[in-house]
């Protein structure tokens, strides 16, 4: 049987797959020549607006339809048993903006699957997978246009006779001739939405690698989930992942909001496009395409960080087709939000493209007196300087202001019995911040196998925190003591790196090599006012003073931290179904810090730390959709320069190491499953010195062991789901102060999340959809002494939406059943969870 894939623009481009026998050792003779050939005027993107299947007795035509008559650039390569053809100037997109994928399973003996999908925002990828070997490929001309002939290696039939192809040369590269625009035709869409399953990610390896080939657990939250849940902050988005928890600190933490992965904080491990991202404010998602969470130590690629993992925010990128979106939200507690997302080409050849995201939020709260306002703008510009060189420059500016909320106290192992709206600070108390990011990336390809990339970014944020700080609770009187607290801070972060990527073979063994060097510099200038008491307030009968105070700083700190790193990684294909991942990194960091208390002399601290971070992993695939993996990884984090031993010597870096085994399975083309088991330890933890009261020694250890399960994708047409379960046994394993066996702070032993949607596919109600979310978080200790535990809770969310053509309306309900629950903040204070909240939103694309 003959299978043909055709792209029509008034002419026909085809992939013809024959059931024939390949000679042993046969290799494609023209792929390299095609891949290295440039095609003129290839920057104009073709927008494919429909997919149609036309079966006959002997032929099945899958037609990608477009009204544009443009030249096509085709680059080809092979990976294991897969032949891959990329069309980098094309995109699958319906008028509504939905993205589709075509798949044909086992179309002919020797070929296991054919897929046509959007590889990225500017590329259509056609993949033909051989069952046991790479199909041989021939290129020839026909009356229909440019045709690839794939030869499966497992069949016994002889290929049909074809005319001798005209050999392409560098002077006459293979290309598709221009044609007149087609007459309008009826579009029959036969593709399927990618939904909630994301097959590839870059966070784990800094290379675009299928998730099933990565020997470490990584989950991706795509843009579709963010939109379906109507979440705009990182802490809400992460609720769909088991083993990832919010640890509080909104505005009260020097390093911003806290998140835990596998029981350990990842404050220094939040990235944006692979570059360290710092903020004391709220991390918004309005300009984010997807969120990738790598679990476990990742210092081999990203340097300093805690062992829990990496949270990488992947930014929206410019599109080659004009795209304009306007959205708005109105919700409970006087919530108002608006957003713009514009993108498109700036010149006729579409080699210069832009994207502009802007958002504005104005909101209240169920907490008394708490209000907030923030806005942001994120421009980015991409310039394809040549077919092999691309330059991207980007920026972000955001400003935010929010009433600082210190929560409500706990006492005697329980939360004080007051309404969850009770506010114990002052209405003038604010947390404000202006933040600026500007950077660029430069990519250049020397050949189809070797390329370089360079990145530079400067980030600066200036937080101001001005509020009475809640200190302690007197159970007998009900009074909460408070302190005048105010800061003036400026933080600057500079990052740059350069990387070389290459693919080569040593005999039959394939290598994908990454070599990089990195430099970063952090400059901090901060002053604090924290000595003067502020009038206390009674938790049961609060009387607010509403009296601001002047800024009179009494403590000053200046920090200068710089580091340089070198790293090497090799992804090795020993066999088509056996892969190794090995990497090593060396970091050297220098700290120079000063402290001064008003009326005292300045104290200086200087230290240098260095560390080697290895990584090893293996993946075995007994069958193509199933991966068995094992890995060992390490992390390190230098100690803060002002923290010293009793003899004034500096602490050595804390380290982490993890052993992990797991299974990854593609249950279908649209549904994937991951099971991971791990043993993760954080070492060199500071603990009390038994021989010198008031000092610490680094003999502590904390351990997290557990099992994680994740399921994501499309169950049936229109029914998408992401589900996650985590069991974590996170405890103190060595310490001189806290009992061994005590649970780590804010870590539940059991956690489960489910978010699922269904879209009606046809009929009068086509476009109508429903969503349901179930979130269970087990009991969590609020301190390492384990004197108070936040109770478990089970929350239900729901959504109703309608999508038609280029517009969408949506209704979301958070905490549908209005359950009471608590979020951690600090050891004796907690933040009540949000009660039932309703938001109505709309979006129009044009």
mmCIF file of C-alpha atoms in Angstrom, residues 431-720:
data_model
loop_
_atom_site.group_PDB
_atom_site.id
_atom_site.type_symbol
_atom_site.label_atom_id
_atom_site.label_comp_id
_atom_site.label_asym_id
_atom_site.label_seq_id
_atom_site.Cartn_x
_atom_site.Cartn_y
_atom_site.Cartn_z
ATOM 1 C CA UNK A 431 5.523 45.876 49.596
ATOM 2 C CA UNK A 432 6.582 47.639 46.399
ATOM 3 C CA UNK A 433 9.017 46.740 43.681
ATOM 4 C CA UNK A 434 10.226 47.935 40.285
ATOM 5 C CA UNK A 435 12.068 45.361 38.209
ATOM 6 C CA UNK A 436 13.923 45.565 34.895
ATOM 7 C CA UNK A 437 15.338 42.797 32.707
ATOM 8 C CA UNK A 438 17.195 43.293 29.437
ATOM 9 C CA UNK A 439 19.147 40.681 27.531
ATOM 10 C CA UNK A 440 19.898 38.995 24.253
ATOM 11 C CA UNK A 441 20.735 35.600 22.768
ATOM 12 C CA UNK A 442 22.796 34.944 19.654
ATOM 13 C CA UNK A 443 22.705 31.620 17.796
ATOM 14 C CA UNK A 444 24.914 30.618 14.893
ATOM 15 C CA UNK A 445 25.059 27.291 13.066
ATOM 16 C CA UNK A 446 28.340 26.382 11.355
ATOM 17 C CA UNK A 447 26.866 23.225 9.840
ATOM 18 C CA UNK A 448 24.004 20.861 10.414
ATOM 19 C CA UNK A 449 25.987 19.294 13.279
ATOM 20 C CA UNK A 450 27.813 22.185 14.989
ATOM 21 C CA UNK A 451 26.539 25.460 16.394
ATOM 22 C CA UNK A 452 27.279 28.070 19.053
ATOM 23 C CA UNK A 453 25.057 30.236 21.189
ATOM 24 C CA UNK A 454 25.694 33.156 23.486
ATOM 25 C CA UNK A 455 23.424 34.755 26.078
ATOM 26 C CA UNK A 456 23.636 37.943 28.123
ATOM 27 C CA UNK A 457 21.195 39.304 30.686
ATOM 28 C CA UNK A 458 21.078 42.164 33.170
ATOM 29 C CA UNK A 459 18.423 42.164 35.880
ATOM 30 C CA UNK A 460 17.787 44.816 38.520
ATOM 31 C CA UNK A 461 15.032 45.028 41.099
ATOM 32 C CA UNK A 462 14.429 47.625 43.805
ATOM 33 C CA UNK A 463 12.060 46.406 46.510
ATOM 34 C CA UNK A 464 10.704 48.611 49.270
ATOM 35 C CA UNK A 465 9.126 46.939 52.286
ATOM 36 C CA UNK A 466 7.378 49.235 54.732
ATOM 37 C CA UNK A 467 5.122 47.653 57.362
ATOM 38 C CA UNK A 468 4.927 46.689 61.045
ATOM 39 C CA UNK A 469 6.573 43.282 61.272
ATOM 40 C CA UNK A 470 4.643 40.733 63.366
ATOM 41 C CA UNK A 471 6.984 39.247 65.959
ATOM 42 C CA UNK A 472 5.267 37.103 68.612
ATOM 43 C CA UNK A 473 1.894 36.181 70.099
ATOM 44 C CA UNK A 474 0.935 36.367 73.793
ATOM 45 C CA UNK A 475 -1.660 33.687 74.390
ATOM 46 C CA UNK A 476 -2.712 35.138 77.751
ATOM 47 C CA UNK A 477 -3.467 38.653 76.486
ATOM 48 C CA UNK A 478 -4.132 37.978 72.803
ATOM 49 C CA UNK A 479 -1.616 40.670 71.848
ATOM 50 C CA UNK A 480 0.721 40.428 68.866
ATOM 51 C CA UNK A 481 3.966 42.368 69.299
ATOM 52 C CA UNK A 482 5.125 44.364 66.276
ATOM 53 C CA UNK A 483 8.299 46.073 65.064
ATOM 54 C CA UNK A 484 8.932 49.078 62.833
ATOM 55 C CA UNK A 485 10.285 47.519 59.679
ATOM 56 C CA UNK A 486 11.353 49.304 56.537
ATOM 57 C CA UNK A 487 13.958 48.651 53.869
ATOM 58 C CA UNK A 488 15.573 50.343 50.924
ATOM 59 C CA UNK A 489 17.237 47.854 48.587
ATOM 60 C CA UNK A 490 18.813 47.610 45.154
ATOM 61 C CA UNK A 491 19.807 44.266 43.684
ATOM 62 C CA UNK A 492 21.649 43.817 40.368
ATOM 63 C CA UNK A 493 22.285 40.521 38.586
ATOM 64 C CA UNK A 494 24.490 40.075 35.516
ATOM 65 C CA UNK A 495 24.702 36.768 33.673
ATOM 66 C CA UNK A 496 26.462 35.698 30.492
ATOM 67 C CA UNK A 497 27.449 32.388 28.957
ATOM 68 C CA UNK A 498 28.707 30.853 25.730
ATOM 69 C CA UNK A 499 28.023 27.313 24.570
ATOM 70 C CA UNK A 500 29.133 25.021 21.764
ATOM 71 C CA UNK A 501 26.795 22.236 20.638
ATOM 72 C CA UNK A 502 27.855 19.446 18.345
ATOM 73 C CA UNK A 503 26.759 16.076 17.047
ATOM 74 C CA UNK A 504 29.238 13.451 15.872
ATOM 75 C CA UNK A 505 29.825 9.701 15.862
ATOM 76 C CA UNK A 506 32.617 7.454 17.063
ATOM 77 C CA UNK A 507 31.996 4.349 15.038
ATOM 78 C CA UNK A 508 28.382 3.357 15.567
ATOM 79 C CA UNK A 509 28.081 5.440 18.771
ATOM 80 C CA UNK A 510 26.390 8.820 18.420
ATOM 81 C CA UNK A 511 27.207 11.832 20.583
ATOM 82 C CA UNK A 512 25.427 15.099 21.279
ATOM 83 C CA UNK A 513 27.985 17.319 22.983
ATOM 84 C CA UNK A 514 27.430 20.495 24.993
ATOM 85 C CA UNK A 515 30.359 22.582 26.235
ATOM 86 C CA UNK A 516 29.836 25.889 27.999
ATOM 87 C CA UNK A 517 31.362 28.570 30.139
ATOM 88 C CA UNK A 518 29.460 31.002 32.348
ATOM 89 C CA UNK A 519 30.015 34.183 34.359
ATOM 90 C CA UNK A 520 27.674 35.824 36.833
ATOM 91 C CA UNK A 521 27.931 38.834 39.128
ATOM 92 C CA UNK A 522 25.545 39.854 41.921
ATOM 93 C CA UNK A 523 25.639 43.287 43.528
ATOM 94 C CA UNK A 524 23.422 44.059 46.547
ATOM 95 C CA UNK A 525 22.987 47.308 48.416
ATOM 96 C CA UNK A 526 20.478 47.214 51.257
ATOM 97 C CA UNK A 527 19.581 49.187 54.354
ATOM 98 C CA UNK A 528 17.166 48.096 57.082
ATOM 99 C CA UNK A 529 15.171 49.657 59.875
ATOM 100 C CA UNK A 530 14.261 46.994 62.440
ATOM 101 C CA UNK A 531 15.062 48.203 65.951
ATOM 102 C CA UNK A 532 12.094 50.296 67.087
ATOM 103 C CA UNK A 533 8.953 48.623 68.502
ATOM 104 C CA UNK A 534 5.565 49.464 67.036
ATOM 105 C CA UNK A 535 2.375 49.375 69.146
ATOM 106 C CA UNK A 536 1.054 45.825 69.590
ATOM 107 C CA UNK A 537 -2.375 44.775 68.348
ATOM 108 C CA UNK A 538 -4.948 42.445 69.872
ATOM 109 C CA UNK A 539 -5.793 39.510 67.624
ATOM 110 C CA UNK A 540 -9.386 39.275 68.965
ATOM 111 C CA UNK A 541 -10.156 43.006 69.045
ATOM 112 C CA UNK A 542 -7.756 44.782 66.669
ATOM 113 C CA UNK A 543 -7.357 48.549 66.952
ATOM 114 C CA UNK A 544 -5.253 49.967 64.132
ATOM 115 C CA UNK A 545 -3.000 52.980 64.727
ATOM 116 C CA UNK A 546 -2.852 53.906 60.998
ATOM 117 C CA UNK A 547 0.276 55.926 61.794
ATOM 118 C CA UNK A 548 3.222 55.597 59.375
ATOM 119 C CA UNK A 549 6.774 56.135 60.584
ATOM 120 C CA UNK A 550 9.839 57.699 59.021
ATOM 121 C CA UNK A 551 12.630 55.697 57.454
ATOM 122 C CA UNK A 552 15.608 55.668 59.817
ATOM 123 C CA UNK A 553 17.847 52.737 58.807
ATOM 124 C CA UNK A 554 20.081 51.225 61.463
ATOM 125 C CA UNK A 555 21.659 48.307 59.594
ATOM 126 C CA UNK A 556 23.468 48.347 56.247
ATOM 127 C CA UNK A 557 24.760 45.587 53.993
ATOM 128 C CA UNK A 558 26.723 45.541 50.735
ATOM 129 C CA UNK A 559 27.429 42.338 48.843
ATOM 130 C CA UNK A 560 29.534 41.532 45.800
ATOM 131 C CA UNK A 561 29.350 37.926 44.652
ATOM 132 C CA UNK A 562 30.861 36.692 41.387
ATOM 133 C CA UNK A 563 31.397 33.286 39.873
ATOM 134 C CA UNK A 564 32.832 31.618 36.823
ATOM 135 C CA UNK A 565 31.963 28.129 35.638
ATOM 136 C CA UNK A 566 32.870 25.572 32.983
ATOM 137 C CA UNK A 567 30.687 22.584 32.104
ATOM 138 C CA UNK A 568 30.642 19.649 29.703
ATOM 139 C CA UNK A 569 27.824 17.254 28.849
ATOM 140 C CA UNK A 570 27.586 14.340 26.432
ATOM 141 C CA UNK A 571 24.363 12.586 25.391
ATOM 142 C CA UNK A 572 25.502 9.221 24.050
ATOM 143 C CA UNK A 573 23.491 6.759 21.955
ATOM 144 C CA UNK A 574 25.282 3.466 22.520
ATOM 145 C CA UNK A 575 22.467 1.642 20.723
ATOM 146 C CA UNK A 576 19.195 2.903 19.270
ATOM 147 C CA UNK A 577 17.501 1.854 22.538
ATOM 148 C CA UNK A 578 20.346 2.460 25.027
ATOM 149 C CA UNK A 579 21.356 6.023 25.910
ATOM 150 C CA UNK A 580 23.810 7.515 28.378
ATOM 151 C CA UNK A 581 23.959 11.038 29.782
ATOM 152 C CA UNK A 582 27.148 12.221 31.461
ATOM 153 C CA UNK A 583 28.195 15.674 32.586
ATOM 154 C CA UNK A 584 30.643 17.517 34.811
ATOM 155 C CA UNK A 585 30.828 21.142 35.964
ATOM 156 C CA UNK A 586 33.357 23.226 37.872
ATOM 157 C CA UNK A 587 32.290 26.404 39.701
ATOM 158 C CA UNK A 588 34.357 28.970 41.528
ATOM 159 C CA UNK A 589 32.621 31.719 43.512
ATOM 160 C CA UNK A 590 34.012 34.711 45.356
ATOM 161 C CA UNK A 591 32.087 36.640 47.988
ATOM 162 C CA UNK A 592 32.933 40.043 49.426
ATOM 163 C CA UNK A 593 30.321 41.221 51.911
ATOM 164 C CA UNK A 594 30.185 44.077 54.380
ATOM 165 C CA UNK A 595 27.889 44.781 57.310
ATOM 166 C CA UNK A 596 27.534 47.850 59.481
ATOM 167 C CA UNK A 597 25.249 48.645 62.380
ATOM 168 C CA UNK A 598 24.602 52.336 63.022
ATOM 169 C CA UNK A 599 27.223 53.623 65.460
ATOM 170 C CA UNK A 600 29.571 50.674 64.855
ATOM 171 C CA UNK A 601 32.429 50.076 62.465
ATOM 172 C CA UNK A 602 32.019 48.125 59.256
ATOM 173 C CA UNK A 603 32.714 44.394 59.244
ATOM 174 C CA UNK A 604 34.047 42.709 56.115
ATOM 175 C CA UNK A 605 33.695 39.088 55.068
ATOM 176 C CA UNK A 606 35.509 37.483 52.160
ATOM 177 C CA UNK A 607 35.583 33.884 50.999
ATOM 178 C CA UNK A 608 36.063 31.747 47.905
ATOM 179 C CA UNK A 609 34.266 28.487 47.247
ATOM 180 C CA UNK A 610 34.628 25.953 44.458
ATOM 181 C CA UNK A 611 32.919 22.684 43.637
ATOM 182 C CA UNK A 612 32.749 19.873 41.096
ATOM 183 C CA UNK A 613 29.252 18.718 40.152
ATOM 184 C CA UNK A 614 28.930 15.402 38.281
ATOM 185 C CA UNK A 615 25.900 13.838 36.644
ATOM 186 C CA UNK A 616 25.313 10.363 35.210
ATOM 187 C CA UNK A 617 22.240 8.737 33.748
ATOM 188 C CA UNK A 618 21.177 5.799 31.629
ATOM 189 C CA UNK A 619 18.010 5.153 29.616
ATOM 190 C CA UNK A 620 16.988 1.767 28.254
ATOM 191 C CA UNK A 621 14.024 1.466 25.887
ATOM 192 C CA UNK A 622 12.938 -2.172 25.468
ATOM 193 C CA UNK A 623 10.244 -0.907 23.108
ATOM 194 C CA UNK A 624 10.007 2.521 21.537
ATOM 195 C CA UNK A 625 7.297 4.035 23.775
ATOM 196 C CA UNK A 626 8.795 2.722 27.053
ATOM 197 C CA UNK A 627 11.881 4.077 28.856
ATOM 198 C CA UNK A 628 13.550 2.675 31.966
ATOM 199 C CA UNK A 629 16.068 5.032 33.514
ATOM 200 C CA UNK A 630 18.447 5.523 36.436
ATOM 201 C CA UNK A 631 20.525 8.574 37.371
ATOM 202 C CA UNK A 632 22.865 10.144 39.906
ATOM 203 C CA UNK A 633 23.101 13.929 40.255
ATOM 204 C CA UNK A 634 24.621 16.479 42.645
ATOM 205 C CA UNK A 635 24.125 20.121 43.642
ATOM 206 C CA UNK A 636 25.926 22.710 45.718
ATOM 207 C CA UNK A 637 25.198 26.105 47.289
ATOM 208 C CA UNK A 638 27.864 28.334 48.904
ATOM 209 C CA UNK A 639 27.183 29.400 52.472
ATOM 210 C CA UNK A 640 26.337 33.030 53.139
ATOM 211 C CA UNK A 641 29.600 34.909 53.683
ATOM 212 C CA UNK A 642 28.626 36.383 57.051
ATOM 213 C CA UNK A 643 27.853 32.952 58.577
ATOM 214 C CA UNK A 644 30.990 31.637 60.281
ATOM 215 C CA UNK A 645 32.354 28.935 62.535
ATOM 216 C CA UNK A 646 33.356 29.787 66.083
ATOM 217 C CA UNK A 647 36.953 30.310 64.899
ATOM 218 C CA UNK A 648 35.666 32.794 62.239
ATOM 219 C CA UNK A 649 36.406 30.385 59.381
ATOM 220 C CA UNK A 650 33.852 30.214 56.594
ATOM 221 C CA UNK A 651 31.348 27.407 56.217
ATOM 222 C CA UNK A 652 31.824 25.088 53.259
ATOM 223 C CA UNK A 653 29.031 24.860 50.646
ATOM 224 C CA UNK A 654 25.984 22.744 51.352
ATOM 225 C CA UNK A 655 25.674 19.904 48.872
ATOM 226 C CA UNK A 656 22.957 17.618 47.621
ATOM 227 C CA UNK A 657 22.997 14.251 45.938
ATOM 228 C CA UNK A 658 20.247 12.118 44.486
ATOM 229 C CA UNK A 659 19.766 8.596 43.220
ATOM 230 C CA UNK A 660 16.684 8.170 41.045
ATOM 231 C CA UNK A 661 15.107 5.355 39.042
ATOM 232 C CA UNK A 662 11.969 5.561 36.973
ATOM 233 C CA UNK A 663 9.743 4.567 34.099
ATOM 234 C CA UNK A 664 8.456 6.800 31.311
ATOM 235 C CA UNK A 665 5.816 5.502 28.948
ATOM 236 C CA UNK A 666 3.894 6.913 26.015
ATOM 237 C CA UNK A 667 0.584 5.172 26.570
ATOM 238 C CA UNK A 668 -0.608 6.597 23.266
ATOM 239 C CA UNK A 669 0.435 9.320 20.853
ATOM 240 C CA UNK A 670 -1.275 11.858 23.115
ATOM 241 C CA UNK A 671 -0.853 10.408 26.617
ATOM 242 C CA UNK A 672 2.313 9.973 28.670
ATOM 243 C CA UNK A 673 3.038 8.489 32.093
ATOM 244 C CA UNK A 674 6.013 8.856 34.452
ATOM 245 C CA UNK A 675 6.869 6.947 37.632
ATOM 246 C CA UNK A 676 9.930 7.999 39.649
ATOM 247 C CA UNK A 677 11.469 6.777 42.914
ATOM 248 C CA UNK A 678 14.307 8.711 44.522
ATOM 249 C CA UNK A 679 16.594 9.180 47.511
ATOM 250 C CA UNK A 680 17.673 12.816 47.879
ATOM 251 C CA UNK A 681 19.963 14.189 50.610
ATOM 252 C CA UNK A 682 21.057 17.700 51.567
ATOM 253 C CA UNK A 683 24.377 17.649 53.388
ATOM 254 C CA UNK A 684 26.615 20.063 55.322
ATOM 255 C CA UNK A 685 23.527 21.568 56.948
ATOM 256 C CA UNK A 686 24.297 24.002 59.778
ATOM 257 C CA UNK A 687 23.304 22.730 63.198
ATOM 258 C CA UNK A 688 24.004 23.780 66.799
ATOM 259 C CA UNK A 689 27.530 23.322 68.107
ATOM 260 C CA UNK A 690 27.185 21.248 71.319
ATOM 261 C CA UNK A 691 30.570 22.482 72.617
ATOM 262 C CA UNK A 692 30.115 26.190 71.850
ATOM 263 C CA UNK A 693 26.629 27.520 72.661
ATOM 264 C CA UNK A 694 25.491 30.169 70.193
ATOM 265 C CA UNK A 695 27.603 28.786 67.335
ATOM 266 C CA UNK A 696 26.908 26.273 64.588
ATOM 267 C CA UNK A 697 28.725 23.405 62.910
ATOM 268 C CA UNK A 698 28.038 21.732 59.565
ATOM 269 C CA UNK A 699 27.171 18.185 60.591
ATOM 270 C CA UNK A 700 23.486 18.206 59.722
ATOM 271 C CA UNK A 701 21.753 16.255 56.981
ATOM 272 C CA UNK A 702 18.209 16.310 55.618
ATOM 273 C CA UNK A 703 16.720 13.507 53.546
ATOM 274 C CA UNK A 704 13.790 13.245 51.178
ATOM 275 C CA UNK A 705 12.672 9.885 49.811
ATOM 276 C CA UNK A 706 9.616 9.296 47.774
ATOM 277 C CA UNK A 707 7.626 8.156 44.802
ATOM 278 C CA UNK A 708 6.027 10.377 42.158
ATOM 279 C CA UNK A 709 3.488 9.539 39.466
ATOM 280 C CA UNK A 710 2.446 11.839 36.624
ATOM 281 C CA UNK A 711 -0.054 11.335 33.828
ATOM 282 C CA UNK A 712 -0.650 13.982 31.172
ATOM 283 C CA UNK A 713 -2.256 14.209 27.783
ATOM 284 C CA UNK A 714 -5.429 13.514 25.864
ATOM 285 C CA UNK A 715 -7.556 10.547 26.980
ATOM 286 C CA UNK A 716 -10.116 10.818 24.173
ATOM 287 C CA UNK A 717 -10.683 13.480 21.514
ATOM 288 C CA UNK A 718 -11.503 16.664 23.416
ATOM 289 C CA UNK A 719 -10.754 15.147 26.864
ATOM 290 C CA UNK A 720 -7.453 16.386 28.328
#
